[in-house]
Short mmCIF file of C-alpha atoms and ligand atoms in Angstrom, two decimals:
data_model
loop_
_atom_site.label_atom_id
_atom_site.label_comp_id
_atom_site.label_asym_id
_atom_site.label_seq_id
_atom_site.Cartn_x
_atom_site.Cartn_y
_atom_site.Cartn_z
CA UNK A 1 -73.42 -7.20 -12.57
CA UNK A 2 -76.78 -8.34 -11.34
CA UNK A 3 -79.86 -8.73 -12.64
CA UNK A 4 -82.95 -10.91 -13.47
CA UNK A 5 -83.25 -13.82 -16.03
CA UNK A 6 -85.91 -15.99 -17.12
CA UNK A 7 -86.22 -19.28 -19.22
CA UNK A 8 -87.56 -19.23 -23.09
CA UNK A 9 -88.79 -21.37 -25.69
CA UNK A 10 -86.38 -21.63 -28.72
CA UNK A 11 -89.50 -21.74 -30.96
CA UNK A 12 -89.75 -18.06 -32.63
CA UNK A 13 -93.55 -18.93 -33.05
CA UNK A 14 -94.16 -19.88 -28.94
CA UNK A 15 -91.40 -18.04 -27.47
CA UNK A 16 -93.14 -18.87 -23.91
CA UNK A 17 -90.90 -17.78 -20.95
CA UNK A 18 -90.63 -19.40 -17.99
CA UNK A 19 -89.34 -18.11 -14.26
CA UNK A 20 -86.21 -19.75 -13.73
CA UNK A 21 -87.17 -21.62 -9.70
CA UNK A 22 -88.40 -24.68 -11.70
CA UNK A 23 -86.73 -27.49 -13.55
CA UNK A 24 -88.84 -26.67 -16.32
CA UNK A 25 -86.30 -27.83 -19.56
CA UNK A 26 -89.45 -28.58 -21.93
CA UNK A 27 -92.02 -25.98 -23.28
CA UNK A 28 -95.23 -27.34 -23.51
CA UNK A 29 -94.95 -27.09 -27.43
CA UNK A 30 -91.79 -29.95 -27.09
CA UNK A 31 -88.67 -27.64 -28.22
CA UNK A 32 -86.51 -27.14 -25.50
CA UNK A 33 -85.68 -23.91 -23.23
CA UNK A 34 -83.48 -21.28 -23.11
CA UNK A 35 -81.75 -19.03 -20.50
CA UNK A 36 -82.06 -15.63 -21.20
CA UNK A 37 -80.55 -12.53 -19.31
CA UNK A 38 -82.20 -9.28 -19.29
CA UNK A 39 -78.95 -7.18 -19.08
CA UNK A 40 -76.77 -6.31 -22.13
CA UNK A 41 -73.36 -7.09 -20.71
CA UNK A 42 -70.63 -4.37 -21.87
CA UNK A 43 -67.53 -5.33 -23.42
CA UNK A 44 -65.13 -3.99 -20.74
CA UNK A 45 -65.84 -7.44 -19.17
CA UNK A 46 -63.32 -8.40 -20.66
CA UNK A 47 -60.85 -7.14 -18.97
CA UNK A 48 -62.28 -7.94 -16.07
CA UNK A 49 -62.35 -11.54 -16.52
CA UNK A 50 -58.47 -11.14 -17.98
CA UNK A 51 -57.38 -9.63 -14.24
CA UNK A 52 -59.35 -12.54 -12.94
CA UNK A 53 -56.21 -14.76 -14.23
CA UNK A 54 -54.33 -13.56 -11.16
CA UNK A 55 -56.81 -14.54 -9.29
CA UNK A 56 -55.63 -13.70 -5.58
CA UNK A 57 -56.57 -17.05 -4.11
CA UNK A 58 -60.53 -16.20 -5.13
CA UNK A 59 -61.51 -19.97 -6.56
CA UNK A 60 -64.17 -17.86 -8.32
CA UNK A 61 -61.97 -16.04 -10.32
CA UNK A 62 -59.58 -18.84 -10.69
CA UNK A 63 -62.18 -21.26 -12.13
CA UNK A 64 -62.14 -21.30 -15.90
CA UNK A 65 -66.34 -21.43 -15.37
CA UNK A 66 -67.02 -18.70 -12.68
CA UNK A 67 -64.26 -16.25 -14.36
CA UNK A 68 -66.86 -15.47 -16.49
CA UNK A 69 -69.87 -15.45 -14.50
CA UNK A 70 -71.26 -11.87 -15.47
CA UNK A 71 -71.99 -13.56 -18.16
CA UNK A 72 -73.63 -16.75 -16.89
CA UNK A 73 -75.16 -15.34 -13.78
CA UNK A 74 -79.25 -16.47 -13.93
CA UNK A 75 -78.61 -16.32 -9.85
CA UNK A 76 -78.46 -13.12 -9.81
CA UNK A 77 -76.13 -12.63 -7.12
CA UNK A 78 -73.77 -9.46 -6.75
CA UNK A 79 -70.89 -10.73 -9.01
CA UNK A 80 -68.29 -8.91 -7.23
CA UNK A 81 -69.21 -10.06 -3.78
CA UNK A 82 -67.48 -13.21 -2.44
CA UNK A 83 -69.83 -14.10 -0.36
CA UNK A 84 -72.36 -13.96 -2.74
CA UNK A 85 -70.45 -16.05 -4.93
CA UNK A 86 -69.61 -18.65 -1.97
CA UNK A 87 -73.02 -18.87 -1.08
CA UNK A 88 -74.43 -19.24 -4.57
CA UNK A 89 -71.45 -20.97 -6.85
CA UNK A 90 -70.60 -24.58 -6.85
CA UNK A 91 -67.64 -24.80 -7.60
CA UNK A 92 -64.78 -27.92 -7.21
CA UNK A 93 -62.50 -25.49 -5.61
CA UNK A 94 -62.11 -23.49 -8.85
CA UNK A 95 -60.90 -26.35 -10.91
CA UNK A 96 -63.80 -26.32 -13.67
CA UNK A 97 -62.32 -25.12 -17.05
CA UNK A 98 -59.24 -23.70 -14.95
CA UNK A 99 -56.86 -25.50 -17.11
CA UNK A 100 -58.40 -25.09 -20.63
CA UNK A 101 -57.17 -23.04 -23.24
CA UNK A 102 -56.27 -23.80 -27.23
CA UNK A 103 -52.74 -25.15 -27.44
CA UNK A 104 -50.67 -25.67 -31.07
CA UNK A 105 -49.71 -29.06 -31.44
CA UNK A 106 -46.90 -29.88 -34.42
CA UNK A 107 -47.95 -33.03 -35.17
CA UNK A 108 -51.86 -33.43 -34.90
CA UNK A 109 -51.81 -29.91 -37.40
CA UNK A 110 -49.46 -32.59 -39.83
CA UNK A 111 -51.79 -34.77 -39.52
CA UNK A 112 -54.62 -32.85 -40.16
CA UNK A 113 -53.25 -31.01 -43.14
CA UNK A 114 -53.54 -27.67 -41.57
CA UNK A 115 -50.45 -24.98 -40.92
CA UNK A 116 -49.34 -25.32 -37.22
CA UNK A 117 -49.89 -21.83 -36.43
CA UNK A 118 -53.28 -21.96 -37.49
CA UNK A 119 -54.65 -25.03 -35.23
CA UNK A 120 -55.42 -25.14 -32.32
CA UNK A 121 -56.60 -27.73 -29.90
CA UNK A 122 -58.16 -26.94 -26.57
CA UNK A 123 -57.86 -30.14 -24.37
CA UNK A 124 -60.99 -30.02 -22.06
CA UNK A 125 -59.73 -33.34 -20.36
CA UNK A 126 -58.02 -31.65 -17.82
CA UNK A 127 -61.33 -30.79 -15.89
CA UNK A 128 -61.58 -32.54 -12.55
CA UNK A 129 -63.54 -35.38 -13.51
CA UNK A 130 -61.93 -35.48 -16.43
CA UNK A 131 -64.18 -34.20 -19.15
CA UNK A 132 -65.60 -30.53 -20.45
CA UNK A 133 -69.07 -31.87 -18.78
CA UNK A 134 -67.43 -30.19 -15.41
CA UNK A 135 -68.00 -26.79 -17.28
CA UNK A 136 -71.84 -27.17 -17.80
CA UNK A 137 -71.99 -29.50 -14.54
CA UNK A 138 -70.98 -26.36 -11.68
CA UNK A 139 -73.58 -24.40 -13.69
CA UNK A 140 -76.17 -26.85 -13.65
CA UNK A 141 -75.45 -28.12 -10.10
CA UNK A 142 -75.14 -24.36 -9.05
CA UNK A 143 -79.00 -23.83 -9.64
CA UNK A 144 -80.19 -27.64 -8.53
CA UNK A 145 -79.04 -25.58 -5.64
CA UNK A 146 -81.08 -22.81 -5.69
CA UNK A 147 -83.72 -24.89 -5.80
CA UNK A 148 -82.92 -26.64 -2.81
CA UNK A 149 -82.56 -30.22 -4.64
CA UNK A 150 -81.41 -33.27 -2.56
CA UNK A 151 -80.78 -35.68 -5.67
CA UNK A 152 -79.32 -35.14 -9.01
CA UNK A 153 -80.21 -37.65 -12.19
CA UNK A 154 -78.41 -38.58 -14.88
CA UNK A 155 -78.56 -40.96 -17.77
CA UNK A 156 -74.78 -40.89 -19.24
CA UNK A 157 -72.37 -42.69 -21.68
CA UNK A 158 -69.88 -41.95 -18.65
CA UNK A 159 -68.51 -38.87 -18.21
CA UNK A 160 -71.77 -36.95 -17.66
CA UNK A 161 -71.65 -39.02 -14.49
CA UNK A 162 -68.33 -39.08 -13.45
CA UNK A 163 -68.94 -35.48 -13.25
CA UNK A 164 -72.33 -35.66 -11.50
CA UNK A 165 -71.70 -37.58 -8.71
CA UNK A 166 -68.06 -35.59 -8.25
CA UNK A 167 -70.18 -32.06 -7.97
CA UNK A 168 -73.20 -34.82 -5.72
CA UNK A 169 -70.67 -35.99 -3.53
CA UNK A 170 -69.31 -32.18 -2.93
CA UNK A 171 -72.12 -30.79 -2.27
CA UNK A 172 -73.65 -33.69 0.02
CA UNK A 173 -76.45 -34.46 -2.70
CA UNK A 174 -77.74 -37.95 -3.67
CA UNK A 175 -77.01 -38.55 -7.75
CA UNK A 176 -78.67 -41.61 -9.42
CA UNK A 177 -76.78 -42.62 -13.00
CA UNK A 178 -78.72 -44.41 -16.02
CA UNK A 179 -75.94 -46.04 -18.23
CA UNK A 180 -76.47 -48.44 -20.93
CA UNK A 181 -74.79 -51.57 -19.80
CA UNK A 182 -71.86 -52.75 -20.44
CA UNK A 183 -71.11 -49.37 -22.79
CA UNK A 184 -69.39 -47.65 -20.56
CA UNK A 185 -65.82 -46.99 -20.28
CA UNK A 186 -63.94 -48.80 -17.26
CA UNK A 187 -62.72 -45.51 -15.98
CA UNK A 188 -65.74 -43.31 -16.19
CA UNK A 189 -68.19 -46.35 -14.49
CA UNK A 190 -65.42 -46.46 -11.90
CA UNK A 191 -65.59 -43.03 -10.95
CA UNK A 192 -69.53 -42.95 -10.26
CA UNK A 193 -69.05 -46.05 -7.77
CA UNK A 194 -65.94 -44.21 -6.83
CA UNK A 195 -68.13 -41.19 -6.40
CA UNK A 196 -70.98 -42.71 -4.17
CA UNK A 197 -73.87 -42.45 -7.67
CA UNK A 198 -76.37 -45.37 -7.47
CA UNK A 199 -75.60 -46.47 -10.44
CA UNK A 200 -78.75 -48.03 -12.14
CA UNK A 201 -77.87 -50.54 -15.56
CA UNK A 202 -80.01 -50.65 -18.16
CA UNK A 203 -80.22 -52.90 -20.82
CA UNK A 204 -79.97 -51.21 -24.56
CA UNK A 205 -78.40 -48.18 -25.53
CA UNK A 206 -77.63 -44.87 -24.32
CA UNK A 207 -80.93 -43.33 -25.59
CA UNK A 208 -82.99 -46.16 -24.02
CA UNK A 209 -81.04 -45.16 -20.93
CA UNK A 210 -82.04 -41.27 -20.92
CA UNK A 211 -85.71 -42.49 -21.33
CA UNK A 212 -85.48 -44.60 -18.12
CA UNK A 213 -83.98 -41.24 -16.55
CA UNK A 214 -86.25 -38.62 -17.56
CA UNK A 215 -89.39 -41.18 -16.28
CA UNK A 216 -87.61 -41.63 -12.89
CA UNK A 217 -86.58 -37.85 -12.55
CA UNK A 218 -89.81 -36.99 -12.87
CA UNK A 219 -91.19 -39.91 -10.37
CA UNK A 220 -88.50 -39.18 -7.24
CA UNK A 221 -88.23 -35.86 -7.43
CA UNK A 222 -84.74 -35.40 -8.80
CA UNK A 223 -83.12 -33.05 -10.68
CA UNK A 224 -81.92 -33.90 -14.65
CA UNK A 225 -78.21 -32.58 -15.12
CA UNK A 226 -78.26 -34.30 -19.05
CA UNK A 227 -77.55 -31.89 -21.59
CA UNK A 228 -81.25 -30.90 -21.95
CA UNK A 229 -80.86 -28.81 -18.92
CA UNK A 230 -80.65 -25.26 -20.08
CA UNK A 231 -78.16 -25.12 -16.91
CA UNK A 232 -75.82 -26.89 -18.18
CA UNK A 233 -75.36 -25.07 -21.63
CA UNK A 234 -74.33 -22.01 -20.11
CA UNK A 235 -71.17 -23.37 -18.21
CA UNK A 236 -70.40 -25.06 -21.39
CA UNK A 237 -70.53 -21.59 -23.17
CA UNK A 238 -67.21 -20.78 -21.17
CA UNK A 239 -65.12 -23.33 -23.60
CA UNK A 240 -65.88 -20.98 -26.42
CA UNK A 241 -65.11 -18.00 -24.02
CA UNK A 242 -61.87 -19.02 -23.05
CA UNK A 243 -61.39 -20.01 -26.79
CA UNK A 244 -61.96 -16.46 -27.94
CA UNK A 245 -59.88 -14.86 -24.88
CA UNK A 246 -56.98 -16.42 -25.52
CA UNK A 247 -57.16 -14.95 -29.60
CA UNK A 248 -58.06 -11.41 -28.44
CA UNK A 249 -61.84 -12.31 -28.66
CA UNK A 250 -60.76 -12.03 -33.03
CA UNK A 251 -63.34 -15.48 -33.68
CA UNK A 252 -61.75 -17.87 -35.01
CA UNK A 253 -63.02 -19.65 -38.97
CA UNK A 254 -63.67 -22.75 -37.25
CA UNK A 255 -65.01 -24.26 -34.30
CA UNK A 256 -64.67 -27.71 -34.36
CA UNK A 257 -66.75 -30.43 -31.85
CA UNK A 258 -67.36 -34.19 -31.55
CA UNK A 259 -71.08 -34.60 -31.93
CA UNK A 260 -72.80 -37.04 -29.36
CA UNK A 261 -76.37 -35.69 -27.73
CA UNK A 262 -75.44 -32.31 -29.57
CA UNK A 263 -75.20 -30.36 -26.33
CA UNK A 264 -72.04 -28.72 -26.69
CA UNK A 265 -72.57 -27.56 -30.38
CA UNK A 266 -75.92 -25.84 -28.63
CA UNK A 267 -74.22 -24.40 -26.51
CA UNK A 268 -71.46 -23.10 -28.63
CA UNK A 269 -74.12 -21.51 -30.91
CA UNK A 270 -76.10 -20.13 -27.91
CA UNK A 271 -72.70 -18.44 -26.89
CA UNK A 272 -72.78 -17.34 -30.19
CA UNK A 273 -75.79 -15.79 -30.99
CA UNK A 274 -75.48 -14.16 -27.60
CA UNK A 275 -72.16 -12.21 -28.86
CA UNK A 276 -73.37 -11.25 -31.97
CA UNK A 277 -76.47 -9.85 -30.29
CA UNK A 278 -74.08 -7.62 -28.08
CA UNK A 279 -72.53 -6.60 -30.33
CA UNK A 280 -68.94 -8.18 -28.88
CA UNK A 281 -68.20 -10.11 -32.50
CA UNK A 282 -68.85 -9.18 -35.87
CA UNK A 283 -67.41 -12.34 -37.76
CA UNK A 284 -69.14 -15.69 -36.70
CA UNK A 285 -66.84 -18.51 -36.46
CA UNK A 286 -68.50 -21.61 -38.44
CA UNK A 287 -69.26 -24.85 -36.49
CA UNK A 288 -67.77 -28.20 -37.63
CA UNK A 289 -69.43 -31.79 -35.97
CA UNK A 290 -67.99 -34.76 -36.26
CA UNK A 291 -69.83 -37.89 -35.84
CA UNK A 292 -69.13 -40.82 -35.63
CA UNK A 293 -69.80 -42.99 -39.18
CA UNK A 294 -71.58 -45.88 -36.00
CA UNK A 295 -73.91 -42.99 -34.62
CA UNK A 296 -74.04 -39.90 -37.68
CA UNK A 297 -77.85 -38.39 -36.60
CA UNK A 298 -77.19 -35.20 -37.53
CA UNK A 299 -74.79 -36.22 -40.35
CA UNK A 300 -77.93 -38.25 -41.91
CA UNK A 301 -80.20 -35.85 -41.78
CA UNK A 302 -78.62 -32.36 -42.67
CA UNK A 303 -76.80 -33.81 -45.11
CA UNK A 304 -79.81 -35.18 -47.06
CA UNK A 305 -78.61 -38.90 -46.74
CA UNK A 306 -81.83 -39.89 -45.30
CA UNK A 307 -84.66 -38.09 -47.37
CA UNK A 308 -83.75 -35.91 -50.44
CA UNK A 309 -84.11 -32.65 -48.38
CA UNK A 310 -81.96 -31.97 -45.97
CA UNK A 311 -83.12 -31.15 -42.66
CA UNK A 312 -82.69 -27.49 -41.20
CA UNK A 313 -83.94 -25.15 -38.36
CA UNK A 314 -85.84 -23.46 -41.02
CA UNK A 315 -86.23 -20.23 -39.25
CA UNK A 316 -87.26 -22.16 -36.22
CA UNK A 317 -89.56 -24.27 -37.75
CA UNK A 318 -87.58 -27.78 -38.67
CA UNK A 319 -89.37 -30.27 -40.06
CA UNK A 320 -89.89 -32.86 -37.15
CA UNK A 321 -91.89 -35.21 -39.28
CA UNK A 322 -88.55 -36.03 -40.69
CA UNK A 323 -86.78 -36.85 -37.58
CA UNK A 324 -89.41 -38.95 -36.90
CA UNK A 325 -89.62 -40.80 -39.75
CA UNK A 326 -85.73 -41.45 -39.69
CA UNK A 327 -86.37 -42.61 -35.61
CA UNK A 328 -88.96 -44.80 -36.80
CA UNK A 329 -87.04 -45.94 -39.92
CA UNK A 330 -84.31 -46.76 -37.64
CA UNK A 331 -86.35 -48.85 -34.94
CA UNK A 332 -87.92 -50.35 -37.73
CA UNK A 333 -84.47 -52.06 -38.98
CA UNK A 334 -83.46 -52.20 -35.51
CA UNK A 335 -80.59 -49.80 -36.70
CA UNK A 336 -78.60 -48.83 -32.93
CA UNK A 337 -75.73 -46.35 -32.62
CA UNK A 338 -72.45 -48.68 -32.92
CA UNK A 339 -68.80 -46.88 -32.47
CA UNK A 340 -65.99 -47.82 -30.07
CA UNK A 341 -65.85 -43.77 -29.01
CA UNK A 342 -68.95 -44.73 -26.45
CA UNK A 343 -69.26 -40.72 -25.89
CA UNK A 344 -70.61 -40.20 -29.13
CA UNK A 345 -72.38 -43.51 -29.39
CA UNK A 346 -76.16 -41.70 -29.30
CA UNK A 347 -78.64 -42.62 -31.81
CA UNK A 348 -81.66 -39.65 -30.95
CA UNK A 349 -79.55 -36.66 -29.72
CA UNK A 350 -81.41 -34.92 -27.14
CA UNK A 351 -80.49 -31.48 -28.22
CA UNK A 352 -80.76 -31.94 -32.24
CA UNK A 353 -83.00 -28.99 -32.78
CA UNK A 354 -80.88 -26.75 -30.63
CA UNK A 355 -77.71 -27.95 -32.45
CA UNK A 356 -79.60 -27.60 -35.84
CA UNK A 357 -80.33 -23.69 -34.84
CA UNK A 358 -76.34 -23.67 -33.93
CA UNK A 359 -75.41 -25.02 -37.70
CA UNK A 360 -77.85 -22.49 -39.21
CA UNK A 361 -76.81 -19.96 -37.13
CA UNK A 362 -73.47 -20.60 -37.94
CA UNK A 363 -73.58 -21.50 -41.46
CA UNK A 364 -71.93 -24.86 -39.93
CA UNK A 365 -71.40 -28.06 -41.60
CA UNK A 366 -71.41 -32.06 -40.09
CA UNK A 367 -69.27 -34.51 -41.18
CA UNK A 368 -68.11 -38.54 -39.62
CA UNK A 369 -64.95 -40.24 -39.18
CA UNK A 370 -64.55 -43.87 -39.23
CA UNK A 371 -62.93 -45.81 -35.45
CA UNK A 372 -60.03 -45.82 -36.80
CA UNK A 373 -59.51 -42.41 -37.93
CA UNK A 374 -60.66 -41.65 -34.31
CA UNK A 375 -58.06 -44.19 -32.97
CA UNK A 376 -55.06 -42.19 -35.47
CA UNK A 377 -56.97 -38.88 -34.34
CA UNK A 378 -56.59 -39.79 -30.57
CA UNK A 379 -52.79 -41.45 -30.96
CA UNK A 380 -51.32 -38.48 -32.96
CA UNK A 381 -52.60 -36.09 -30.02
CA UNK A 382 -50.81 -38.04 -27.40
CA UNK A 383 -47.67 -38.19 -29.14
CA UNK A 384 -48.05 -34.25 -28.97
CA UNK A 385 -47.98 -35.07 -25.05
CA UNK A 386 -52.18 -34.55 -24.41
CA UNK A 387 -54.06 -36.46 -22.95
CA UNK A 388 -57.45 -37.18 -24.94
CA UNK A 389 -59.80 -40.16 -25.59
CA UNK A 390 -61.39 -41.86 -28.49
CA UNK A 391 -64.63 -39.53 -28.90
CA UNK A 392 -62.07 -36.44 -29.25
CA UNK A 393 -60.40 -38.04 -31.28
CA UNK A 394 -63.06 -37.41 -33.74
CA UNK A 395 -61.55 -33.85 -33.98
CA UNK A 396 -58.01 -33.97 -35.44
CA UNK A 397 -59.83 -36.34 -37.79
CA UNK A 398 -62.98 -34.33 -38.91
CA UNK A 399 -60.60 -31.64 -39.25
CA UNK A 400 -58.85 -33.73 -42.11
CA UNK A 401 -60.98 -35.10 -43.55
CA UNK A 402 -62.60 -31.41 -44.50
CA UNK A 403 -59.49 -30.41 -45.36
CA UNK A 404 -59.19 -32.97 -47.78
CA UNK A 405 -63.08 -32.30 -49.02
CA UNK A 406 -61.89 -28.21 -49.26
CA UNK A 407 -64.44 -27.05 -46.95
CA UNK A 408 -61.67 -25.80 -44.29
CA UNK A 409 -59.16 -23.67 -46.15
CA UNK A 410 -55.55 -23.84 -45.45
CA UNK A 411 -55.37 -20.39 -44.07
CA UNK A 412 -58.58 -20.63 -41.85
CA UNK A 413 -58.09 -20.29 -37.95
CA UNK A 414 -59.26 -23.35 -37.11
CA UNK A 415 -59.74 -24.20 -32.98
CA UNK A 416 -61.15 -27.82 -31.89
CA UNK A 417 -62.02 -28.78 -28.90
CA UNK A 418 -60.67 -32.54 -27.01
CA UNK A 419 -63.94 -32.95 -24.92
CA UNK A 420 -62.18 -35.81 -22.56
CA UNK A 421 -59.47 -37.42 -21.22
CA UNK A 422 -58.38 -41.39 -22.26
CA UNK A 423 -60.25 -42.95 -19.92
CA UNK A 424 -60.11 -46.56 -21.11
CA UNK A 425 -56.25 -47.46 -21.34
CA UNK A 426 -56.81 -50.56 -23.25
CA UNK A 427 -57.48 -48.18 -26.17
CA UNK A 428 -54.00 -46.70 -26.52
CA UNK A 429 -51.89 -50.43 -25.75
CA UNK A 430 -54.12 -52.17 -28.14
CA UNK A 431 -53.45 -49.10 -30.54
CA UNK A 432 -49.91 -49.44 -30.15
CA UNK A 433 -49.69 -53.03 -29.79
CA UNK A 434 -50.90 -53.43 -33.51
CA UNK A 435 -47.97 -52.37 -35.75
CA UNK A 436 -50.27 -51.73 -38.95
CA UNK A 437 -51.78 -48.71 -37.40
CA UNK A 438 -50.30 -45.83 -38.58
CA UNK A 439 -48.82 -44.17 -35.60
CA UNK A 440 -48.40 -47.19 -33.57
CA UNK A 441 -45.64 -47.64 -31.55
CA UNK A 442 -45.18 -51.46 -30.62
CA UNK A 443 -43.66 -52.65 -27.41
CA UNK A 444 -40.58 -54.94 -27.93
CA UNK A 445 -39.24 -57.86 -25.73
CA UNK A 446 -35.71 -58.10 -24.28
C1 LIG B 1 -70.26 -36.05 -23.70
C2 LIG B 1 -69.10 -36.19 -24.57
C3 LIG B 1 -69.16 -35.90 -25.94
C4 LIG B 1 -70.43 -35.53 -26.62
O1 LIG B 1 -70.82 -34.21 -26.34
P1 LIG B 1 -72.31 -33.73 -26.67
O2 LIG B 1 -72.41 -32.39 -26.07
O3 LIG B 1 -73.23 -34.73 -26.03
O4 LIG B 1 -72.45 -33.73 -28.15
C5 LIG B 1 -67.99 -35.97 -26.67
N1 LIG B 1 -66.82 -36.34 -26.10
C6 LIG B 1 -66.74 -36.62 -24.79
C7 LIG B 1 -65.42 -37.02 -24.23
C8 LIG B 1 -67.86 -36.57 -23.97
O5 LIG B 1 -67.75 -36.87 -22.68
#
């Protein structure tokens, strides 16, 4: 399937479009960009991308991403061509999203009230670098390469650019990362060193951090692989593809995300939107985000626990007044983003009008979780023998907690998604080590 594409502004009343050689990711009006494809893809795609499963040694069909890139293909190349894809597709040797699929776990659906055989989790952690930024990272990377880019840039909480400078390093490109210092996992800051990123500290928090980015970008001529890229959002849409594959495309009730700069909940209800609109799903699985209660945004706001109305896309016209009024509110008490899951630890989420058209969209909802729900959330996954850390934690958590509230039914579908991998292992042994948390195992001495 080939065919042209084109960027767009998200806001109905601009709806400028854009050519897609350019790292344009702003319209002039300040919403944010879209990718847009000018074919209707036909569902017999999906078998297609099924076969792909046996994929024959083709890393393009055995990547969890590029397995689906009729659908994601703004290069148009000929999708059925190897060397097309070879030339075009960067990919870690099809290892993006390869291993990613919803699993039942016993215990975590126990813990989070639900019936087993209606829970799943899909661990994303098993991505090369270790989170489900890989997904949205060969995408983004993929057309940094069409345009010929020599340096990526990043501003990350970590795993952004562990991911980064993996695809950098692969494809012989420079990557500078922006992290907030000291607020970065041990494991994720050792993989950009490990990686070869220039790795630039800056004091304050994450969203100081993306400012220092975005000015730089713009000054040395590199390329922004943050969540604002429109780039990235489309590899990400592959979580919810693989998601809906593995149920017989039937949506599930419930899609359920950790909510940091809002990028995957975007891209989720981009994916989503898209579907609908080709008429591949009639029934539109409802979002769930789960903030943290140190960093709850979105939580404040479209839950009305900042002004009296709550804030909405509106039909595409959200009232930004009120986001800046709670920004300034929150400067003005000196009010920073404060949770131990450092993923979600974002104050001003770069993508919080997309993710508000995503909850509309969706008829979603938001709700937070405390550290230590996280910290139960993370421990009763492992003892289900995954692999997840803190920030995805948030998940088996949310989930309960709107359980509890009656907003997810007991005989909902209900599929979240464990965005990373434990990448601090002084988390689980300090867990453990503390026998008054509820699943803690402590060590003993002989
Ligand atoms: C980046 C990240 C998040 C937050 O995702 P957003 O798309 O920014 O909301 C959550 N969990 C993990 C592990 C992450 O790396």
């Amino acid at each position: 399937m080939k065919g042209t594409s084109t960027k767009r502004c998200i806001n109905p009343s601009c709806g400028l479009s854009f050519e897609i050689d350019n790292d344009i990711y702003r319209c002039s009006c300040g919403f944010l960009v879209d990718v847009i494809y000018s074919e209707l893809p036909s569902k017999r795609l999906t078998e297609v991308f099924f076969d792909r499963r046996n994929h024959r040694e083709n890393i393009y069909d055995e990547s969890g991403v590029w397995r689906f890139r009729d659908l994601l293909n703004f290069s148009g190349i000929d999708t059925n061509s190897i060397s097309d894809c070879a030339k075009t597709l960067v990919s870690l040797d099809g290892a993006e999203g390869r291993l990613s699929k919803p699993y039942t776990m016993t215990k975590v659906a126990e813990y989070a009230l639900m019936p087993n055989s209606n829970f799943f989790l899909q661990p994303e952690g098993y991505n090369p670098s270790g989170s489900f930024k890989d997904n949205g990272m060969s995408t983004a990377v993929t057309h940094a390469k069409m345009l010929g880019v020599k340096k990526l840039v990043c501003a990350s909480t970590g795993n952004t650019s562990a991911s980064a400078a993996m695809y950098a390093a692969n494809e012989n490109m420079e990557c500078d990362v922006y992290i907030p210092k000291g607020e970065v996992a041990p494991g994720k800051l050792g993989q950009a060193f490990q990686f070869g990123a220039q790795v630039i500290q800056v004091e304050g928090n994450f969203d100081d951090a993306l400012a220092a980015s975005l000015a730089d970008s713009k000054l040395s001529h590199g390329y922004t692989v943050n969540s604002l890229n429109p780039f990235r959002l489309e590899g990400q849409k592959t979580i919810v593809y693989r998601v809906l594959e593995h149920l017989d495309w039937n949506p599930p009730d419930w899609i359920v995300y950790p909510g940091g700069a809002l990028g995957n909940i975007s891209s989720c209800g981009k994916c989503l939107i898209e579907l609908v609109e080709w008429g591949w799903i009639r029934k539109i699985p409802r979002i769930a985000v789960i903030n943290a209660e140190g960093a709850s945004s979105l939580y404040d706001l479209v839950n009305s626990k900042f002004e009296s109305k709550p804030l909405s896309w509106n039909n595409g016209r959200p009232d930004l007044e009120m986001i800046e009024r709670y920004y300034h509110y929150k400067d003005g008490k000196g009010l920073t983003p404060k949770t131990r899951a450092t993923a979600i630890q974002i104050g001003k989420p770069a993508n919080l009008i997309k993710a508000l058209r995503a909850i509309e969209f969706t008829n979603g909802v938001v709700t937070r979780v405390s550290d230590m729900e996280m910290a139960d959330g993370m421990s009763i996954v492992g003892l289900n023998g995954f692999d997840c850390e803190l920030a995805s934690g948030a998940v088996p958590a949310g989930v309960r907690v709107l359980r509890r509230d009656g907003i997810i039914k007991a005989d909902d579908i209900v599929v979240g998604i464990l965005t990373g991998r434990q990448k601090d292992p002084s988390l689980p042994v300090e867990y453990h080590t503390n026998k008054s948390n509820r699943y803690a195992r402590p060590p003993t001495n002989d």
